[in-house]
Amino acid sequence: MAFPVTRLQRLRRSGALRGLVRETRLDAGDLVLPLFVTHGRDRREPIAAMPGVERLTIEHVVAEAAEAAALGIPAVMLFGIPADKDEEGSGAWDDEGVVQLATQAIKEACPELLVIPDLCLCEYTSHGHCGVVRSDGQVDNDATLALLARTAVSHARAGADLIAPSDMMDGRVGAIRAELDDAGFGELPILAYSAKFASAFYGPFREAADSTPASGDRRGYQMDPANADEALREVLLDVEEGADLVMVKPALPYLDVIRRVKDATRMPVVAYNVSGEYAMVKAASAAGYLDERSVVLEALTSIRRAGADVVITYHAKDAAGWLSETD
Ligand code: PBG
């Protein structure tokens, strides 16, 4: 019986010991809450596939943002649902647009809370694509850059704390950086959706933002889910062009990419736990198949363990509440 057993269980015998040697911590301060801002007044519209998430008019968005801030969540991300859409997506750079007005209103009510308007055209274009569509149906990358840069300056003027392009056009971080610098916003950081995959997990979001492409899909500009080396090329290019934080999206099916990006860049890495990931947990919990609280905290901790510094998640308010309770 001289057989030497390495006793890893010695450090698992009590909550205090487990806490002492815990490698990854999850904190409300690491979370970002996405919000859907719709036009008009005093409306809250539930989103069928995302129980607990609603499209809100500005006054409700401000209240929701204040609740997030009170829970210790440092930032909200805003997606706009405009009253009208057009071919170009001109609502995106309208200084009186839904997202611009919501940004101003939140900054007035909660100056400490960081506001990150999502920068893309797909919520504002009648065809639902993330850029200018040519007559052959393809998105015109270079013609889109000027529109994105213009939208970035409009977000900056509204009081955005971070500029967050999610369109996946080549060269957009450089174009946006140059335009922001010219307009006097040289100190405003860019959070680039660098490795954004053409994912089926965005399904519920497209219902929420009414941004499903009318024809075709996004595989011509978003990444192939099979490619991780290419994700690193995307990230490194964005860093070269001036990105201050980089994002991997979705999160749970791409934990390997998060780890590789962190190791290769040592940049602040943001992961987006997207609508489909949220919908799966909510559906399984509602059916009684999973314990929601445990699953959410485990999943968010895993995304942090993979290398994400920040997690954007629709679970942010629930998670912040659970994390503040002692267990
Ligand atoms: C817009 C955008 C999308 C998401 C965030 N920004 C959808 C898309 O690319 O179709 C998805 C977010 C989610 O699913 O929660 N470009």
PDB file of C-alpha atoms in Angstrom, residues 24-32 71-74 297 300-301 304 308-311 313 316 319-324:
ATOM      1  CA  THR A  24     -10.917  32.068 -13.107  1.00  0.00           C
ATOM      2  CA  ARG A  25     -13.353  34.491 -11.563  1.00  0.00           C
ATOM      3  CA  LEU A  26     -16.536  35.835 -13.021  1.00  0.00           C
ATOM      4  CA  ASP A  27     -17.596  39.304 -11.990  1.00  0.00           C
ATOM      5  CA  ALA A  28     -20.456  41.590 -13.012  1.00  0.00           C
ATOM      6  CA  GLY A  29     -17.698  44.016 -14.017  1.00  0.00           C
ATOM      7  CA  ASP A  30     -16.718  41.706 -16.916  1.00  0.00           C
ATOM      8  CA  LEU A  31     -20.171  41.705 -18.514  1.00  0.00           C
ATOM      9  CA  VAL A  32     -21.844  43.800 -21.208  1.00  0.00           C
ATOM     10  CA  LEU A  71     -26.087  45.676 -10.652  1.00  0.00           C
ATOM     11  CA  GLY A  72     -22.444  46.560 -11.357  1.00  0.00           C
ATOM     12  CA  ILE A  73     -22.530  45.961 -15.114  1.00  0.00           C
ATOM     13  CA  PRO A  74     -20.141  48.513 -16.653  1.00  0.00           C
ATOM     14  CA  LEU A 297     -22.573  30.787 -14.532  1.00  0.00           C
ATOM     15  CA  LEU A 300     -19.820  32.449 -18.689  1.00  0.00           C
ATOM     16  CA  THR A 301     -16.930  31.250 -16.510  1.00  0.00           C
ATOM     17  CA  ARG A 304     -13.575  33.763 -19.372  1.00  0.00           C
ATOM     18  CA  ALA A 308     -12.059  36.415 -22.837  1.00  0.00           C
ATOM     19  CA  ASP A 309     -11.649  39.475 -20.618  1.00  0.00           C
ATOM     20  CA  VAL A 310     -15.168  40.694 -21.348  1.00  0.00           C
ATOM     21  CA  VAL A 311     -18.360  38.780 -22.184  1.00  0.00           C
ATOM     22  CA  THR A 313     -24.367  38.384 -22.903  1.00  0.00           C
ATOM     23  CA  ALA A 316     -25.826  39.814 -17.907  1.00  0.00           C
ATOM     24  CA  ALA A 319     -25.735  36.672 -13.841  1.00  0.00           C
ATOM     25  CA  ALA A 320     -24.851  39.903 -12.018  1.00  0.00           C
ATOM     26  CA  GLY A 321     -27.720  39.288  -9.596  1.00  0.00           C
ATOM     27  CA  TRP A 322     -26.652  35.686  -8.915  1.00  0.00           C
ATOM     28  CA  LEU A 323     -23.007  36.698  -8.494  1.00  0.00           C
ATOM     29  CA  SER A 324     -23.934  39.221  -5.836  1.00  0.00           C
TER      30      SER A 324
END
